[in-house]
């Protein structure tokens, strides 16, 4: 990698001394940095306007549109980081799988992966497959200047659960049936997905992303022993693949209170925490040497401002002894949330934590 290809989270980059990256590295910060999962999306009227008539996956493949959507919450809320607008199934679509994102449902796969023969449909991802990502991130880093851009991907378990189930699932019965009934097929599936995910993250980092987040949205469905045996190796492969770039690696899942230590063990520099576990307890479970991200319950934002501030204060107090803290919600911004509530929340956290 030449100096001109230096990731924007690396030393001497424009974003290196930002509050967000300093917190990820567990260094002193001028204030607690804030960003929100799903900050670019349906809660913003400007997003609904530019997305009108454009299917979700198509919107992820238009660099100009991706750039505009990614920038919208930075302009409106003054968050400390942008997150690249995309979807976790984009790399799967890019390698030719027949899938779509159906409104009100989520990703739906036409032919689920259920047999060893089905693995042949999961070819390697190449940078050329996702050329639009490289182009969009180039445009974004130019616009963002010193504000970091977070790249992201779906973790192997969550991608596998969509592929095996054929879409969202409450009980993950087909997924667990494969994991328990044919552990070698399961391991091979996750290993192949880890390779695809690693390439997708590398493309984003090499294009200029300052940090990356691995979303394991459904992994909270597993017991710790199953996570260690059947999921951790694939997640660790992804984190190892991007370790040499020197950008912070964030790991987040929902309902993962019992898995927090293992998720950190997989290789993350920052462990995301949902709202179910206080941050001081999460720090005990994760252990030293990791920053934490989180963890206000998104539903709190529907309460009056005084209640939002009181619950936010609880999060900040629980985080007061942490080595590094990035303020976020415990899950994504909800579609019908008042954008002004988010703007006020950013300002409140910045004011309350200013050094």
Coordinates of C-alpha atoms in Angstrom, one line a residue:
X1 CA 0.0 0.0 0.0
X2 CA 1.5 3.3 -1.0
X3 CA 1.2 6.6 1.0
X4 CA -1.4 7.8 -1.5
X5 CA -3.5 4.7 -0.6
X6 CA -3.2 5.2 3.1
X7 CA -6.5 4.4 4.9
X8 CA -8.0 7.5 6.4
X9 CA -7.9 6.0 9.8
X10 CA -4.1 5.6 9.7
X11 CA -1.6 8.0 11.1
X12 CA -1.1 11.3 9.2
X13 CA -4.6 11.1 7.8
X14 CA -7.1 14.0 8.0
X15 CA -9.3 12.0 10.3
X16 CA -6.7 10.4 12.6
X17 CA -7.1 12.9 15.4
X18 CA -10.9 13.0 15.3
X19 CA -12.8 12.4 18.5
X20 CA -14.3 9.3 17.1
X21 CA -11.0 7.6 16.1
X22 CA -9.3 8.7 19.4
X23 CA -12.1 7.1 21.4
X24 CA -11.8 3.9 19.3
X25 CA -8.0 3.9 20.2
X26 CA -8.8 4.5 23.9
X27 CA -7.1 7.9 23.8
X28 CA -8.2 11.2 25.5
X29 CA -11.0 13.0 23.6
X30 CA -12.3 16.6 23.6
X31 CA -15.8 15.2 24.0
X32 CA -17.5 11.8 23.8
X33 CA -18.0 11.1 20.1
X34 CA -21.5 10.3 18.8
X35 CA -22.9 8.5 15.8
X36 CA -26.0 6.4 15.3
X37 CA -26.6 3.1 13.6
X38 CA -29.1 3.7 10.8
X39 CA -28.5 7.4 11.1
X40 CA -28.8 7.6 7.3
X41 CA -32.2 6.4 6.5
X42 CA -36.0 6.5 6.9
X43 CA -36.1 8.8 9.9
X44 CA -34.9 11.7 7.6
X45 CA -37.4 13.4 5.2
X46 CA -34.5 14.3 2.9
X47 CA -33.7 10.6 2.7
X48 CA -37.2 9.7 1.8
X49 CA -37.2 12.4 -0.9
X50 CA -34.0 11.2 -2.7
X51 CA -34.9 7.5 -2.4
X52 CA -38.4 8.0 -3.8
X53 CA -39.0 5.4 -6.5
X54 CA -35.5 3.9 -6.2
X55 CA -35.3 0.3 -4.9
X56 CA -33.0 -0.3 -1.9
X57 CA -30.4 -2.4 -3.6
X58 CA -30.3 -0.1 -6.6
X59 CA -29.8 2.9 -4.3
X60 CA -26.7 1.2 -2.9
X61 CA -25.2 1.0 -6.3
X62 CA -25.5 4.6 -7.3
X63 CA -22.3 6.5 -6.0
X64 CA -23.9 10.0 -6.2
X65 CA -27.0 8.8 -4.3
X66 CA -24.9 6.9 -1.7
X67 CA -22.8 10.0 -1.2
X68 CA -25.8 12.2 -0.6
X69 CA -27.5 9.8 1.8
X70 CA -24.4 9.2 3.8
X71 CA -23.8 12.9 4.2
X72 CA -27.4 13.8 5.2
X73 CA -27.1 12.9 9.0
X74 CA -23.7 14.5 9.2
X75 CA -25.1 17.8 8.0
X76 CA -28.3 17.6 10.1
X77 CA -27.1 16.1 13.4
X78 CA -23.4 17.1 13.5
X79 CA -22.5 13.5 14.4
X80 CA -18.8 12.7 14.8
X81 CA -18.7 10.0 12.1
X82 CA -20.5 9.1 9.0
X83 CA -21.4 5.5 8.2
X84 CA -21.4 4.3 4.6
X85 CA -24.9 3.9 3.2
X86 CA -25.3 0.3 2.0
X87 CA -26.8 -3.0 3.1
X88 CA -25.2 -6.2 4.4
X89 CA -26.4 -8.2 1.4
X90 CA -24.8 -6.0 -1.2
X91 CA -21.7 -8.2 -1.6
X92 CA -24.0 -11.3 -1.9
X93 CA -25.9 -9.5 -4.7
X94 CA -22.6 -8.5 -6.3
X95 CA -21.5 -12.1 -6.7
X96 CA -24.7 -12.9 -8.5
X97 CA -27.1 -14.4 -5.9
X98 CA -30.7 -14.0 -6.7
X99 CA -31.9 -11.9 -3.7
X100 CA -33.8 -8.7 -3.1
X101 CA -34.8 -6.4 -0.2
X102 CA -38.5 -6.4 0.1
X103 CA -40.1 -3.4 1.9
X104 CA -41.4 -4.3 5.3
X105 CA -39.8 -7.7 5.1
X106 CA -36.0 -7.4 4.5
X107 CA -33.6 -9.5 2.4
X108 CA -35.3 -12.4 0.7
X109 CA -33.2 -15.1 -1.1
X110 CA -34.8 -16.9 -4.0
X111 CA -32.9 -20.1 -3.6
X112 CA -31.7 -20.7 0.0
X113 CA -28.3 -22.3 0.7
X114 CA -29.1 -25.8 2.1
X115 CA -26.7 -28.3 0.5
X116 CA -23.0 -28.6 -0.3
X117 CA -23.8 -28.2 -3.9
X118 CA -25.3 -24.8 -3.1
X119 CA -22.0 -23.5 -1.9
X120 CA -20.8 -23.3 -5.5
X121 CA -23.0 -20.3 -5.9
X122 CA -20.8 -18.4 -3.4
X123 CA -17.9 -17.3 -5.6
X124 CA -15.2 -15.0 -4.4
X125 CA -15.9 -11.3 -4.4
X126 CA -13.6 -9.0 -6.4
X127 CA -13.2 -5.2 -6.1
X128 CA -14.5 -4.9 -9.6
X129 CA -17.8 -6.5 -8.5
X130 CA -18.4 -3.5 -6.2
X131 CA -16.7 -0.7 -8.2
X132 CA -19.5 1.7 -7.1
X133 CA -18.3 1.3 -3.4
X134 CA -14.8 2.5 -4.3
X135 CA -16.2 5.4 -6.3
X136 CA -18.7 6.5 -3.6
X137 CA -16.2 6.4 -0.8
X138 CA -13.8 8.5 -2.9
X139 CA -16.5 11.1 -3.3
X140 CA -17.4 10.9 0.4
X141 CA -13.9 11.2 1.9
X142 CA -13.5 14.3 -0.3
X143 CA -16.7 15.9 1.1
X144 CA -16.2 14.7 4.7
X145 CA -12.7 16.1 5.2
X146 CA -11.8 15.5 8.8
X147 CA -15.0 13.6 9.7
X148 CA -14.3 9.9 9.7
X149 CA -16.3 7.5 7.5
X150 CA -17.2 4.1 8.9
X151 CA -17.3 1.2 6.5
X152 CA -19.3 -1.9 7.3
X153 CA -20.3 -5.5 6.5
X154 CA -22.5 -8.2 7.7
X155 CA -20.8 -10.9 9.8
X156 CA -20.6 -14.4 8.5
X157 CA -23.2 -15.8 10.9
X158 CA -25.9 -13.2 10.0
X159 CA -25.2 -13.5 6.3
X160 CA -25.5 -17.3 6.6
X161 CA -28.7 -17.1 8.5
X162 CA -30.3 -15.0 5.7
X163 CA -28.9 -17.4 3.1
X164 CA -30.0 -20.6 4.8
X165 CA -33.4 -19.4 6.0
X166 CA -34.1 -17.6 2.7
X167 CA -35.0 -14.4 4.6
X168 CA -35.5 -13.0 8.1
X169 CA -36.2 -15.6 10.7
X170 CA -37.5 -15.5 14.3
X171 CA -36.2 -19.0 15.4
X172 CA -33.3 -19.7 12.8
X173 CA -34.5 -23.3 12.6
X174 CA -32.8 -24.1 9.3
X175 CA -29.7 -22.3 10.3
X176 CA -29.3 -24.2 13.6
X177 CA -30.3 -27.5 11.9
X178 CA -27.3 -27.1 9.6
X179 CA -25.0 -25.9 12.3
X180 CA -25.8 -28.9 14.5
X181 CA -26.6 -31.5 11.9
X182 CA -23.8 -30.9 9.3
X183 CA -21.1 -28.9 11.2
X184 CA -18.6 -29.3 8.3
X185 CA -21.0 -27.8 5.7
X186 CA -21.7 -25.0 8.2
X187 CA -18.0 -24.3 8.8
X188 CA -17.4 -24.3 5.0
X189 CA -20.3 -21.9 4.5
X190 CA -19.1 -19.5 7.1
X191 CA -15.5 -19.7 5.9
X192 CA -16.6 -18.8 2.4
X193 CA -18.7 -15.9 3.7
X194 CA -15.8 -14.7 5.8
X195 CA -13.7 -14.4 2.6
X196 CA -16.4 -12.4 0.9
X197 CA -16.8 -10.2 3.9
X198 CA -13.1 -9.6 4.2
X199 CA -12.8 -8.5 0.6
X200 CA -15.8 -6.2 1.0
X201 CA -14.2 -4.5 4.1
X202 CA -10.8 -4.2 2.4
X203 CA -12.4 -2.5 -0.6
X204 CA -13.9 0.1 1.8
X205 CA -10.7 0.6 3.8
X206 CA -8.5 1.0 0.7
X207 CA -11.0 3.5 -0.8
X208 CA -10.7 5.6 2.4
X209 CA -12.9 4.3 5.2
X210 CA -11.5 5.4 8.6
X211 CA -12.9 2.4 10.6
X212 CA -15.1 -0.6 9.9
X213 CA -18.0 -2.2 11.8
X214 CA -19.0 -5.9 11.5
X215 CA -22.7 -6.3 12.1
X216 CA -23.8 -9.6 13.6
X217 CA -27.4 -8.7 13.9
X218 CA -28.8 -12.2 14.6
X219 CA -25.9 -13.9 16.6
X220 CA -27.7 -13.2 19.9
X221 CA -29.8 -16.3 19.1
X222 CA -26.8 -18.5 20.0
X223 CA -25.5 -19.8 23.3
X224 CA -21.9 -18.9 24.2
X225 CA -20.6 -22.4 23.6
X226 CA -22.1 -22.5 20.1
X227 CA -20.7 -19.1 19.3
X228 CA -17.2 -20.1 20.3
X229 CA -17.3 -23.4 18.4
X230 CA -19.3 -22.4 15.3
X231 CA -19.1 -18.7 14.7
X232 CA -16.0 -17.1 16.4
X233 CA -13.5 -18.7 13.9
X234 CA -15.2 -17.1 10.9
X235 CA -15.6 -13.7 12.6
X236 CA -11.9 -13.8 13.7
X237 CA -10.9 -14.5 10.1
X238 CA -12.6 -11.3 9.0
X239 CA -11.0 -9.2 11.7
X240 CA -7.6 -10.8 11.0
X241 CA -7.9 -10.0 7.3
X242 CA -8.1 -6.3 7.9
X243 CA -5.8 -6.0 10.9
X244 CA -2.8 -4.8 8.9
X245 CA -4.6 -1.6 7.8
X246 CA -4.5 -0.2 11.3
X247 CA -8.1 1.1 11.3
X248 CA -10.4 0.5 14.3
X249 CA -12.6 -2.6 14.0
X250 CA -16.0 -2.5 15.7
X251 CA -18.1 -5.6 16.4
X252 CA -21.9 -5.3 17.1
X253 CA -24.8 -7.6 17.6
X254 CA -28.2 -7.5 19.2
X255 CA -29.1 -9.5 22.3
X256 CA -25.5 -10.4 22.8
X257 CA -25.1 -9.6 26.5
X258 CA -23.9 -13.2 27.1
X259 CA -21.5 -13.0 24.1
X260 CA -19.7 -9.7 24.7
X261 CA -16.4 -11.2 25.9
X262 CA -16.3 -13.7 23.0
X263 CA -17.1 -10.9 20.5
X264 CA -14.2 -8.9 21.8
X265 CA -12.1 -12.1 21.6
X266 CA -12.9 -12.4 17.9
X267 CA -10.6 -9.5 17.3
X268 CA -12.6 -6.2 17.6
X269 CA -11.0 -3.1 18.9
X270 CA -14.4 -1.7 19.9
X271 CA -17.3 -3.8 21.1
X272 CA -20.8 -2.5 20.5
X273 CA -23.3 -3.0 23.3
X274 CA -27.0 -3.1 23.0
X275 CA -29.3 -1.4 25.6
X276 CA -29.8 -4.5 27.7
X277 CA -26.4 -4.4 29.6
X278 CA -25.1 -1.3 31.3
X279 CA -21.8 -0.2 30.0
X280 CA -19.9 -0.7 33.2
X281 CA -21.1 -4.3 33.4
X282 CA -20.3 -4.7 29.7
X283 CA -16.8 -3.5 30.3
X284 CA -16.4 -6.2 33.0
X285 CA -17.6 -8.9 30.6
X286 CA -15.4 -7.7 27.7
X287 CA -12.3 -7.2 29.8
X288 CA -9.5 -4.6 29.4
X289 CA -8.0 -3.4 26.2
X290 CA -11.2 -2.7 24.3
X291 CA -13.3 0.5 23.8
X292 CA -17.1 0.2 24.0
X293 CA -19.8 1.6 21.9
X294 CA -23.4 2.3 22.9
X295 CA -25.9 2.0 24.3
X296 CA -29.1 4.2 24.7
X297 CA -32.3 2.3 24.1
X298 CA -33.6 3.7 20.7
X299 CA -37.2 3.8 22.1
X300 CA -36.1 6.3 24.7
X301 CA -36.0 8.9 21.9
X302 CA -39.8 8.9 21.8
X303 CA -40.0 10.2 25.4
X304 CA -39.9 13.9 26.4
X305 CA -36.6 15.6 26.2
X306 CA -36.1 15.6 30.0
X307 CA -36.5 11.8 30.0
X308 CA -34.1 11.4 27.1
X309 CA -31.5 13.5 28.9
X310 CA -32.0 11.5 32.1
X311 CA -31.5 8.2 30.4
X312 CA -28.5 9.5 28.4
X313 CA -27.0 10.7 31.7
X314 CA -27.3 7.1 33.0
X315 CA -25.3 5.9 29.9
X316 CA -22.6 8.5 30.3
X317 CA -22.3 7.8 34.0
X318 CA -21.9 4.1 33.4
X319 CA -19.3 4.9 30.8
X320 CA -17.3 7.2 33.0
X321 CA -14.7 4.7 33.9
X322 CA -14.2 3.2 30.4
X323 CA -10.9 3.3 28.6
X324 CA -12.7 4.5 25.5
X325 CA -16.4 5.2 24.8
X326 CA -18.3 6.0 21.5
X327 CA -21.9 7.0 22.2
X328 CA -24.5 5.3 20.1
X329 CA -27.9 3.8 20.4
X330 CA -28.2 0.2 21.5
X331 CA -29.5 -0.6 18.0
X332 CA -30.5 1.4 15.0
X333 CA -32.5 4.6 14.6
X334 CA -36.2 3.7 14.3
X335 CA -37.9 4.8 11.0
X336 CA -40.5 7.0 12.7
X337 CA -38.2 8.7 15.1
X338 CA -38.2 12.5 15.2
X339 CA -34.9 13.7 13.6
X340 CA -34.8 16.7 15.9
X341 CA -34.6 14.4 18.9
X342 CA -31.4 12.9 17.5
X343 CA -29.9 16.4 16.8
X344 CA -30.7 17.4 20.4
X345 CA -29.1 14.2 21.7
X346 CA -25.8 14.8 19.9
X347 CA -25.7 18.3 21.3
X348 CA -26.5 17.1 24.8
X349 CA -23.7 14.4 24.8
X350 CA -21.2 16.9 23.4
X351 CA -22.1 19.5 26.0
X352 CA -22.1 17.1 28.9
X353 CA -18.8 15.5 28.1
X354 CA -16.8 18.5 26.9
X355 CA -13.3 18.4 28.4

